[in-house]
């Protein structure tokens, strides 16, 4: 907590110390965005627009500091006629957009979403469809006006987003779900931040992966049990925001969490033959339920309910201590063991025995 507070204080100080855009830049339109995951700053971006040319430079901190640039020549309708993107300090030469009428997305840059919002606001309707280019695919994105300054739309992963704009349609703030937010500021010295964060990376104190993958294993009751999962952190967010009650959760982040055993395991009335399984969780008012699925090797968002092996009610309680980073433990217990999920103050336990 102390390290996070110190970082945030440093971020604010640096932002305030950076001189604003020049008069020419202001007249042409410019701005910047700070991207946060909970209380942590995970990315930054600034842009300058002069006539029909707009350039953006963005910085992401995970897993290492990376700078990406985006340049676009705009068509009269606000779509992108020519564009290019790249990393580092390379000079970009905008090439013709092979998908006329679209706005290409580029990594974690938010300028393309602002261009989309500007088009939607200028259209004046309740719902406007804007074609976004995602890789080589054109994605027709419905942008709905919830109020004169608020628009709602799905991102490229179908996650609902809600944006506030100013009277020109420029992005002011954005709620990307899961405690991920974007805030507009006047200006950011991206180059200075890149040097600072890059130095931290080289010293081993950088942000690293947001949800690092880990592969713990344990010998319990004669069985070797391995867990492969990604470990998200709360970062100041409420657990219910990340693990909503009544919704199946991937039990981690990114790819599906897997359990591999070399012996038969029995969880309540669910028997697992030796092999690998995916684990999901369903939190509820009476406690958490463990869902075991026979499919593996997919995203944690791609569970096929038809492949569920069974469900196990978990002993759910509130811990006295706080677990910042999601943790799965396999512990010996009686004649078998227990699978324990810990996050925040929640500890959910599923006992098992070894052998049929």
mmCIF file of C-alpha atoms in Angstrom:
data_model
loop_
_atom_site.group_PDB
_atom_site.id
_atom_site.type_symbol
_atom_site.label_atom_id
_atom_site.label_comp_id
_atom_site.label_asym_id
_atom_site.label_seq_id
_atom_site.Cartn_x
_atom_site.Cartn_y
_atom_site.Cartn_z
ATOM 1 C CA UNK A 1 0.000 0.000 0.000
ATOM 2 C CA UNK A 2 2.833 2.369 0.880
ATOM 3 C CA UNK A 3 4.592 1.666 -2.429
ATOM 4 C CA UNK A 4 1.348 2.222 -4.364
ATOM 5 C CA UNK A 5 0.673 5.511 -2.542
ATOM 6 C CA UNK A 6 4.205 6.701 -3.239
ATOM 7 C CA UNK A 7 3.844 5.826 -6.928
ATOM 8 C CA UNK A 8 0.534 7.659 -7.245
ATOM 9 C CA UNK A 9 2.012 10.726 -5.535
ATOM 10 C CA UNK A 10 4.959 10.646 -7.946
ATOM 11 C CA UNK A 11 2.576 10.307 -10.914
ATOM 12 C CA UNK A 12 0.523 13.331 -9.839
ATOM 13 C CA UNK A 13 3.662 15.392 -9.220
ATOM 14 C CA UNK A 14 5.079 14.564 -12.634
ATOM 15 C CA UNK A 15 1.797 15.359 -14.393
ATOM 16 C CA UNK A 16 1.551 18.732 -12.678
ATOM 17 C CA UNK A 17 5.180 19.542 -13.408
ATOM 18 C CA UNK A 18 4.935 18.880 -17.152
ATOM 19 C CA UNK A 19 4.302 22.018 -19.219
ATOM 20 C CA UNK A 20 1.060 22.100 -21.156
ATOM 21 C CA UNK A 21 0.759 21.964 -24.928
ATOM 22 C CA UNK A 22 1.885 24.930 -26.973
ATOM 23 C CA UNK A 23 -0.621 27.448 -28.286
ATOM 24 C CA UNK A 24 -0.419 25.842 -31.727
ATOM 25 C CA UNK A 25 -1.110 22.409 -30.289
ATOM 26 C CA UNK A 26 -4.046 23.704 -28.258
ATOM 27 C CA UNK A 27 -5.578 25.384 -31.270
ATOM 28 C CA UNK A 28 -5.232 22.195 -33.272
ATOM 29 C CA UNK A 29 -6.617 20.041 -30.419
ATOM 30 C CA UNK A 30 -4.603 17.880 -28.127
ATOM 31 C CA UNK A 31 -5.091 15.896 -24.963
ATOM 32 C CA UNK A 32 -3.972 12.949 -22.916
ATOM 33 C CA UNK A 33 -5.400 9.942 -21.080
ATOM 34 C CA UNK A 34 -4.426 8.141 -17.887
ATOM 35 C CA UNK A 35 -5.526 4.488 -17.759
ATOM 36 C CA UNK A 36 -5.980 2.906 -14.339
ATOM 37 C CA UNK A 37 -6.758 -0.585 -13.143
ATOM 38 C CA UNK A 38 -8.246 0.008 -9.726
ATOM 39 C CA UNK A 39 -5.795 2.361 -8.027
ATOM 40 C CA UNK A 40 -2.821 1.469 -10.258
ATOM 41 C CA UNK A 41 -1.816 3.475 -13.332
ATOM 42 C CA UNK A 42 -1.229 0.888 -16.071
ATOM 43 C CA UNK A 43 -1.036 3.013 -19.231
ATOM 44 C CA UNK A 44 -0.840 6.586 -20.545
ATOM 45 C CA UNK A 45 -1.445 8.246 -23.879
ATOM 46 C CA UNK A 46 -1.389 11.663 -25.508
ATOM 47 C CA UNK A 47 -2.426 12.874 -28.936
ATOM 48 C CA UNK A 48 -2.138 15.927 -31.181
ATOM 49 C CA UNK A 49 -4.490 16.701 -34.041
ATOM 50 C CA UNK A 50 -3.750 19.172 -36.820
ATOM 51 C CA UNK A 51 -6.368 19.377 -39.504
ATOM 52 C CA UNK A 52 -7.044 15.889 -40.833
ATOM 53 C CA UNK A 53 -3.875 14.402 -39.293
ATOM 54 C CA UNK A 54 -3.852 12.963 -35.784
ATOM 55 C CA UNK A 55 -0.928 11.378 -33.965
ATOM 56 C CA UNK A 56 -0.960 9.457 -30.700
ATOM 57 C CA UNK A 57 1.790 8.086 -28.490
ATOM 58 C CA UNK A 58 0.905 5.641 -25.738
ATOM 59 C CA UNK A 59 2.790 3.910 -22.953
ATOM 60 C CA UNK A 60 1.866 0.599 -21.332
ATOM 61 C CA UNK A 61 3.616 -0.668 -18.191
ATOM 62 C CA UNK A 62 2.853 -4.397 -18.246
ATOM 63 C CA UNK A 63 4.651 -6.730 -18.551
ATOM 64 C CA UNK A 64 7.376 -4.181 -19.412
ATOM 65 C CA UNK A 65 7.255 -0.554 -20.421
ATOM 66 C CA UNK A 66 6.344 -0.291 -24.106
ATOM 67 C CA UNK A 67 5.766 2.812 -26.205
ATOM 68 C CA UNK A 68 3.433 2.586 -29.201
ATOM 69 C CA UNK A 69 2.670 5.250 -31.802
ATOM 70 C CA UNK A 70 -0.387 5.701 -33.996
ATOM 71 C CA UNK A 71 -0.778 8.127 -36.892
ATOM 72 C CA UNK A 72 -3.918 8.562 -38.967
ATOM 73 C CA UNK A 73 -5.135 10.723 -41.823
ATOM 74 C CA UNK A 74 -8.858 11.263 -41.464
ATOM 75 C CA UNK A 75 -11.472 11.163 -44.200
ATOM 76 C CA UNK A 76 -14.193 13.856 -44.263
ATOM 77 C CA UNK A 77 -16.628 11.509 -42.472
ATOM 78 C CA UNK A 78 -14.229 11.011 -39.563
ATOM 79 C CA UNK A 79 -13.112 7.527 -40.561
ATOM 80 C CA UNK A 80 -9.431 6.743 -41.136
ATOM 81 C CA UNK A 81 -8.221 7.033 -44.730
ATOM 82 C CA UNK A 82 -4.557 6.252 -44.022
ATOM 83 C CA UNK A 83 -2.927 4.965 -40.869
ATOM 84 C CA UNK A 84 0.125 3.301 -39.344
ATOM 85 C CA UNK A 85 1.202 2.064 -35.934
ATOM 86 C CA UNK A 86 4.464 0.913 -34.414
ATOM 87 C CA UNK A 87 6.571 0.736 -31.264
ATOM 88 C CA UNK A 88 9.569 2.706 -30.101
ATOM 89 C CA UNK A 89 10.805 5.860 -31.803
ATOM 90 C CA UNK A 90 10.299 4.723 -35.398
ATOM 91 C CA UNK A 91 8.980 7.367 -37.766
ATOM 92 C CA UNK A 92 5.670 6.175 -39.132
ATOM 93 C CA UNK A 93 4.534 6.570 -42.712
ATOM 94 C CA UNK A 94 0.757 6.345 -42.942
ATOM 95 C CA UNK A 95 -0.388 3.856 -45.575
ATOM 96 C CA UNK A 96 -3.792 3.653 -47.215
ATOM 97 C CA UNK A 97 -6.447 1.951 -45.106
ATOM 98 C CA UNK A 98 -7.559 -1.116 -47.115
ATOM 99 C CA UNK A 99 -10.893 -1.051 -45.250
ATOM 100 C CA UNK A 100 -12.323 2.333 -46.174
ATOM 101 C CA UNK A 101 -14.813 3.819 -43.739
ATOM 102 C CA UNK A 102 -13.310 2.089 -40.692
ATOM 103 C CA UNK A 103 -11.372 3.209 -37.625
ATOM 104 C CA UNK A 104 -8.493 0.788 -36.884
ATOM 105 C CA UNK A 105 -7.875 -0.199 -33.267
ATOM 106 C CA UNK A 106 -4.274 -0.453 -32.057
ATOM 107 C CA UNK A 107 -3.391 -2.239 -28.852
ATOM 108 C CA UNK A 108 -4.321 -0.338 -25.710
ATOM 109 C CA UNK A 109 -4.542 3.087 -27.382
ATOM 110 C CA UNK A 110 -7.770 4.991 -26.741
ATOM 111 C CA UNK A 111 -7.538 7.601 -29.509
ATOM 112 C CA UNK A 112 -9.410 5.255 -31.938
ATOM 113 C CA UNK A 113 -12.306 5.054 -29.460
ATOM 114 C CA UNK A 114 -12.367 8.852 -29.284
ATOM 115 C CA UNK A 115 -12.555 9.030 -33.076
ATOM 116 C CA UNK A 116 -15.479 6.587 -32.906
ATOM 117 C CA UNK A 117 -17.263 8.712 -30.285
ATOM 118 C CA UNK A 118 -16.746 11.880 -32.323
ATOM 119 C CA UNK A 119 -18.439 10.204 -35.303
ATOM 120 C CA UNK A 120 -21.314 8.939 -33.154
ATOM 121 C CA UNK A 121 -21.936 12.341 -31.615
ATOM 122 C CA UNK A 122 -21.791 14.073 -34.997
ATOM 123 C CA UNK A 123 -24.342 11.593 -36.395
ATOM 124 C CA UNK A 124 -26.869 12.831 -33.855
ATOM 125 C CA UNK A 125 -28.948 9.648 -33.618
ATOM 126 C CA UNK A 126 -29.798 7.476 -30.637
ATOM 127 C CA UNK A 127 -27.688 4.595 -31.940
ATOM 128 C CA UNK A 128 -24.926 4.902 -34.519
ATOM 129 C CA UNK A 129 -23.000 1.966 -35.988
ATOM 130 C CA UNK A 130 -19.308 2.674 -36.490
ATOM 131 C CA UNK A 131 -17.073 0.150 -38.256
ATOM 132 C CA UNK A 132 -13.951 -0.589 -36.200
ATOM 133 C CA UNK A 133 -11.051 -2.514 -37.740
ATOM 134 C CA UNK A 134 -9.800 -5.225 -35.345
ATOM 135 C CA UNK A 135 -6.811 -6.928 -36.937
ATOM 136 C CA UNK A 136 -8.148 -7.884 -40.372
ATOM 137 C CA UNK A 137 -11.767 -8.027 -39.236
ATOM 138 C CA UNK A 138 -14.319 -5.252 -39.530
ATOM 139 C CA UNK A 139 -16.457 -5.025 -36.413
ATOM 140 C CA UNK A 140 -19.740 -3.111 -36.689
ATOM 141 C CA UNK A 141 -19.942 -1.414 -33.289
ATOM 142 C CA UNK A 142 -23.263 0.044 -32.085
ATOM 143 C CA UNK A 143 -22.740 3.268 -30.143
ATOM 144 C CA UNK A 144 -25.808 4.236 -28.097
ATOM 145 C CA UNK A 145 -26.408 7.728 -26.753
ATOM 146 C CA UNK A 146 -27.544 7.334 -23.115
ATOM 147 C CA UNK A 147 -27.611 11.106 -22.558
ATOM 148 C CA UNK A 148 -26.255 14.171 -24.386
ATOM 149 C CA UNK A 149 -22.766 13.476 -23.003
ATOM 150 C CA UNK A 150 -22.806 9.718 -22.254
ATOM 151 C CA UNK A 151 -22.382 6.927 -24.815
ATOM 152 C CA UNK A 152 -22.386 3.134 -24.350
ATOM 153 C CA UNK A 153 -20.774 0.568 -26.647
ATOM 154 C CA UNK A 154 -19.062 -2.866 -26.578
ATOM 155 C CA UNK A 155 -15.330 -3.143 -27.034
ATOM 156 C CA UNK A 156 -13.673 -5.693 -29.327
ATOM 157 C CA UNK A 157 -14.202 -8.376 -26.656
ATOM 158 C CA UNK A 158 -17.915 -7.568 -26.247
ATOM 159 C CA UNK A 159 -17.305 -6.030 -22.828
ATOM 160 C CA UNK A 160 -19.702 -3.090 -22.248
ATOM 161 C CA UNK A 161 -18.028 0.309 -21.984
ATOM 162 C CA UNK A 162 -19.519 3.638 -20.929
ATOM 163 C CA UNK A 163 -17.918 6.913 -21.995
ATOM 164 C CA UNK A 164 -18.470 10.550 -21.101
ATOM 165 C CA UNK A 165 -17.651 13.087 -23.808
ATOM 166 C CA UNK A 166 -17.465 16.873 -24.054
ATOM 167 C CA UNK A 167 -19.433 19.081 -26.443
ATOM 168 C CA UNK A 168 -17.079 18.114 -29.290
ATOM 169 C CA UNK A 169 -17.386 14.386 -28.720
ATOM 170 C CA UNK A 170 -13.915 14.102 -27.210
ATOM 171 C CA UNK A 171 -13.393 11.398 -24.617
ATOM 172 C CA UNK A 172 -13.488 12.783 -21.066
ATOM 173 C CA UNK A 173 -13.763 9.565 -19.059
ATOM 174 C CA UNK A 174 -14.447 5.917 -19.710
ATOM 175 C CA UNK A 175 -15.533 2.969 -17.572
ATOM 176 C CA UNK A 176 -14.198 -0.187 -19.214
ATOM 177 C CA UNK A 177 -15.558 -2.553 -16.561
ATOM 178 C CA UNK A 178 -13.772 -4.479 -13.839
ATOM 179 C CA UNK A 179 -12.440 -1.286 -12.278
ATOM 180 C CA UNK A 180 -10.617 -0.273 -15.476
ATOM 181 C CA UNK A 181 -10.992 3.465 -16.126
ATOM 182 C CA UNK A 182 -9.699 6.142 -18.465
ATOM 183 C CA UNK A 183 -9.448 9.808 -17.461
ATOM 184 C CA UNK A 184 -8.673 12.753 -19.712
ATOM 185 C CA UNK A 185 -5.949 15.187 -18.614
ATOM 186 C CA UNK A 186 -4.453 18.182 -20.364
ATOM 187 C CA UNK A 187 -1.033 16.778 -21.266
ATOM 188 C CA UNK A 188 1.528 14.095 -20.358
ATOM 189 C CA UNK A 189 5.272 13.886 -20.975
ATOM 190 C CA UNK A 190 5.176 10.287 -22.213
ATOM 191 C CA UNK A 191 8.904 10.263 -22.911
ATOM 192 C CA UNK A 192 9.751 11.168 -19.292
ATOM 193 C CA UNK A 193 7.407 8.516 -17.921
ATOM 194 C CA UNK A 194 8.865 5.937 -20.310
ATOM 195 C CA UNK A 195 12.360 6.639 -18.956
ATOM 196 C CA UNK A 196 11.157 6.403 -15.341
ATOM 197 C CA UNK A 197 9.175 3.189 -15.796
ATOM 198 C CA UNK A 198 11.851 1.652 -18.028
ATOM 199 C CA UNK A 199 14.440 2.213 -15.292
ATOM 200 C CA UNK A 200 12.167 0.433 -12.806
ATOM 201 C CA UNK A 201 11.849 -2.496 -15.202
ATOM 202 C CA UNK A 202 15.641 -2.745 -15.437
ATOM 203 C CA UNK A 203 15.917 -2.660 -11.637
ATOM 204 C CA UNK A 204 13.364 -5.449 -11.261
ATOM 205 C CA UNK A 205 10.789 -3.157 -9.624
ATOM 206 C CA UNK A 206 8.510 -2.614 -12.605
ATOM 207 C CA UNK A 207 4.864 -3.557 -12.777
ATOM 208 C CA UNK A 208 5.414 -6.929 -14.471
ATOM 209 C CA UNK A 209 2.455 -9.031 -15.666
ATOM 210 C CA UNK A 210 -0.886 -7.830 -14.322
ATOM 211 C CA UNK A 211 -1.916 -11.430 -13.594
ATOM 212 C CA UNK A 212 1.222 -13.607 -13.542
ATOM 213 C CA UNK A 213 0.884 -17.283 -14.415
ATOM 214 C CA UNK A 214 1.986 -19.770 -11.761
ATOM 215 C CA UNK A 215 2.239 -23.574 -11.641
ATOM 216 C CA UNK A 216 2.306 -24.814 -8.036
ATOM 217 C CA UNK A 217 2.150 -28.540 -7.276
ATOM 218 C CA UNK A 218 1.697 -30.577 -4.101
ATOM 219 C CA UNK A 219 1.955 -34.196 -2.999
ATOM 220 C CA UNK A 220 -1.202 -35.034 -1.042
ATOM 221 C CA UNK A 221 -2.300 -38.490 0.087
ATOM 222 C CA UNK A 222 -0.063 -40.211 -2.434
ATOM 223 C CA UNK A 223 -1.297 -38.055 -5.328
ATOM 224 C CA UNK A 224 0.643 -35.350 -7.151
ATOM 225 C CA UNK A 225 -1.675 -32.454 -7.910
ATOM 226 C CA UNK A 226 -0.626 -29.494 -10.088
ATOM 227 C CA UNK A 227 -2.459 -26.195 -10.556
ATOM 228 C CA UNK A 228 -1.853 -23.898 -13.541
ATOM 229 C CA UNK A 229 -3.479 -20.480 -13.143
ATOM 230 C CA UNK A 230 -3.108 -16.713 -13.476
ATOM 231 C CA UNK A 231 -3.184 -14.549 -10.347
ATOM 232 C CA UNK A 232 -5.016 -11.203 -10.577
ATOM 233 C CA UNK A 233 -4.708 -8.611 -7.800
ATOM 234 C CA UNK A 234 -7.465 -6.511 -6.248
ATOM 235 C CA UNK A 235 -5.638 -3.180 -6.712
ATOM 236 C CA UNK A 236 -8.109 -1.393 -4.450
ATOM 237 C CA UNK A 237 -11.196 -2.863 -6.136
ATOM 238 C CA UNK A 238 -14.060 -4.577 -4.339
ATOM 239 C CA UNK A 239 -14.093 -8.358 -4.752
ATOM 240 C CA UNK A 240 -17.760 -8.333 -5.812
ATOM 241 C CA UNK A 241 -16.781 -6.092 -8.760
ATOM 242 C CA UNK A 242 -14.347 -8.718 -10.058
ATOM 243 C CA UNK A 243 -16.268 -11.805 -8.940
ATOM 244 C CA UNK A 244 -19.963 -10.825 -9.134
ATOM 245 C CA UNK A 245 -22.263 -13.061 -7.055
ATOM 246 C CA UNK A 246 -24.358 -15.376 -9.219
ATOM 247 C CA UNK A 247 -21.957 -15.301 -12.187
ATOM 248 C CA UNK A 248 -19.530 -18.076 -13.118
ATOM 249 C CA UNK A 249 -15.936 -16.924 -12.689
ATOM 250 C CA UNK A 250 -12.868 -18.336 -14.444
ATOM 251 C CA UNK A 251 -11.086 -18.810 -11.066
ATOM 252 C CA UNK A 252 -8.171 -16.614 -12.005
ATOM 253 C CA UNK A 253 -7.456 -14.611 -15.159
ATOM 254 C CA UNK A 254 -6.581 -15.096 -18.837
ATOM 255 C CA UNK A 255 -6.537 -18.809 -19.831
ATOM 256 C CA UNK A 256 -8.677 -21.275 -17.915
ATOM 257 C CA UNK A 257 -7.290 -22.525 -14.612
ATOM 258 C CA UNK A 258 -6.393 -26.221 -14.726
ATOM 259 C CA UNK A 259 -5.950 -28.958 -12.156
ATOM 260 C CA UNK A 260 -3.918 -32.043 -13.094
ATOM 261 C CA UNK A 261 -3.811 -35.192 -10.948
ATOM 262 C CA UNK A 262 -2.063 -38.544 -11.319
ATOM 263 C CA UNK A 263 -4.498 -40.292 -8.987
ATOM 264 C CA UNK A 264 -8.276 -40.462 -8.699
ATOM 265 C CA UNK A 265 -9.720 -37.612 -6.621
ATOM 266 C CA UNK A 266 -13.182 -37.520 -5.054
ATOM 267 C CA UNK A 267 -14.760 -34.132 -4.290
ATOM 268 C CA UNK A 268 -18.025 -34.893 -2.495
ATOM 269 C CA UNK A 269 -20.054 -36.867 -5.052
ATOM 270 C CA UNK A 270 -17.796 -35.869 -7.967
ATOM 271 C CA UNK A 271 -15.087 -38.356 -8.957
ATOM 272 C CA UNK A 272 -12.158 -37.260 -11.115
ATOM 273 C CA UNK A 273 -10.116 -39.868 -12.960
ATOM 274 C CA UNK A 274 -6.402 -39.111 -13.396
ATOM 275 C CA UNK A 275 -5.987 -36.310 -15.923
ATOM 276 C CA UNK A 276 -6.481 -32.564 -16.365
ATOM 277 C CA UNK A 277 -9.563 -30.454 -15.694
ATOM 278 C CA UNK A 278 -10.543 -26.778 -15.793
ATOM 279 C CA UNK A 279 -11.784 -25.085 -12.633
ATOM 280 C CA UNK A 280 -14.492 -22.446 -12.388
ATOM 281 C CA UNK A 281 -16.248 -20.904 -9.401
ATOM 282 C CA UNK A 282 -19.769 -19.676 -8.774
ATOM 283 C CA UNK A 283 -20.042 -17.290 -5.791
ATOM 284 C CA UNK A 284 -23.436 -17.000 -4.139
ATOM 285 C CA UNK A 285 -25.164 -15.773 -0.974
ATOM 286 C CA UNK A 286 -24.814 -19.205 0.667
ATOM 287 C CA UNK A 287 -21.163 -19.616 -0.303
ATOM 288 C CA UNK A 288 -19.066 -20.530 -3.317
ATOM 289 C CA UNK A 289 -19.484 -23.535 -5.609
ATOM 290 C CA UNK A 290 -16.587 -25.197 -7.452
ATOM 291 C CA UNK A 291 -17.357 -26.173 -11.073
ATOM 292 C CA UNK A 292 -15.107 -28.833 -12.625
ATOM 293 C CA UNK A 293 -14.971 -29.049 -16.422
ATOM 294 C CA UNK A 294 -13.301 -31.636 -18.657
ATOM 295 C CA UNK A 295 -12.265 -29.143 -21.353
ATOM 296 C CA UNK A 296 -8.777 -27.601 -21.085
ATOM 297 C CA UNK A 297 -6.507 -25.334 -23.093
ATOM 298 C CA UNK A 298 -9.023 -22.530 -23.711
ATOM 299 C CA UNK A 299 -9.636 -19.015 -22.473
ATOM 300 C CA UNK A 300 -11.276 -18.817 -19.090
ATOM 301 C CA UNK A 301 -14.155 -17.012 -20.826
ATOM 302 C CA UNK A 302 -14.855 -19.961 -23.168
ATOM 303 C CA UNK A 303 -16.285 -22.543 -20.774
ATOM 304 C CA UNK A 304 -18.612 -25.092 -22.394
ATOM 305 C CA UNK A 305 -21.245 -26.014 -19.747
ATOM 306 C CA UNK A 306 -21.897 -29.283 -21.601
ATOM 307 C CA UNK A 307 -18.378 -30.370 -20.578
ATOM 308 C CA UNK A 308 -18.971 -29.834 -16.852
ATOM 309 C CA UNK A 309 -18.055 -32.916 -14.813
ATOM 310 C CA UNK A 310 -19.831 -31.726 -11.686
ATOM 311 C CA UNK A 311 -20.265 -29.082 -9.005
ATOM 312 C CA UNK A 312 -19.037 -29.081 -5.418
ATOM 313 C CA UNK A 313 -20.272 -26.818 -2.632
ATOM 314 C CA UNK A 314 -17.340 -25.146 -0.920
ATOM 315 C CA UNK A 315 -16.916 -24.301 2.748
ATOM 316 C CA UNK A 316 -16.823 -20.493 2.484
ATOM 317 C CA UNK A 317 -15.715 -18.200 5.280
ATOM 318 C CA UNK A 318 -14.239 -14.761 5.865
ATOM 319 C CA UNK A 319 -10.535 -14.703 6.692
ATOM 320 C CA UNK A 320 -9.116 -12.399 9.336
ATOM 321 C CA UNK A 321 -6.318 -11.433 6.930
ATOM 322 C CA UNK A 322 -6.531 -9.842 3.477
ATOM 323 C CA UNK A 323 -5.218 -11.667 0.382
ATOM 324 C CA UNK A 324 -4.328 -9.055 -2.255
ATOM 325 C CA UNK A 325 -3.386 -11.502 -5.045
ATOM 326 C CA UNK A 326 -5.691 -14.406 -5.850
ATOM 327 C CA UNK A 327 -4.225 -17.633 -4.476
ATOM 328 C CA UNK A 328 -5.024 -21.341 -4.924
ATOM 329 C CA UNK A 329 -3.632 -23.804 -2.394
ATOM 330 C CA UNK A 330 -3.665 -27.613 -2.242
ATOM 331 C CA UNK A 331 -3.309 -28.666 1.387
ATOM 332 C CA UNK A 332 -3.168 -32.086 3.106
ATOM 333 C CA UNK A 333 -6.218 -32.869 5.222
ATOM 334 C CA UNK A 334 -7.247 -36.101 6.949
ATOM 335 C CA UNK A 335 -7.041 -38.989 4.444
ATOM 336 C CA UNK A 336 -6.887 -36.641 1.482
ATOM 337 C CA UNK A 337 -6.598 -32.920 1.054
ATOM 338 C CA UNK A 338 -8.363 -29.645 0.358
ATOM 339 C CA UNK A 339 -8.410 -27.187 -2.510
ATOM 340 C CA UNK A 340 -8.519 -23.645 -1.095
ATOM 341 C CA UNK A 341 -9.303 -20.428 -3.009
ATOM 342 C CA UNK A 342 -8.311 -17.166 -1.273
ATOM 343 C CA UNK A 343 -8.959 -13.602 -2.417
ATOM 344 C CA UNK A 344 -9.705 -10.520 -0.412
ATOM 345 C CA UNK A 345 -11.217 -11.759 2.834
ATOM 346 C CA UNK A 346 -12.836 -14.837 1.236
ATOM 347 C CA UNK A 347 -11.495 -18.359 1.768
ATOM 348 C CA UNK A 348 -13.432 -21.105 -0.058
ATOM 349 C CA UNK A 349 -12.444 -24.731 0.595
ATOM 350 C CA UNK A 350 -13.311 -27.952 -1.263
ATOM 351 C CA UNK A 351 -12.160 -31.114 0.610
ATOM 352 C CA UNK A 352 -11.292 -34.232 -1.375
ATOM 353 C CA UNK A 353 -10.039 -37.738 -0.802
ATOM 354 C CA UNK A 354 -7.543 -39.688 -2.890
ATOM 355 C CA UNK A 355 -8.659 -42.925 -4.507
ATOM 356 C CA UNK A 356 -12.070 -44.221 -5.646
#
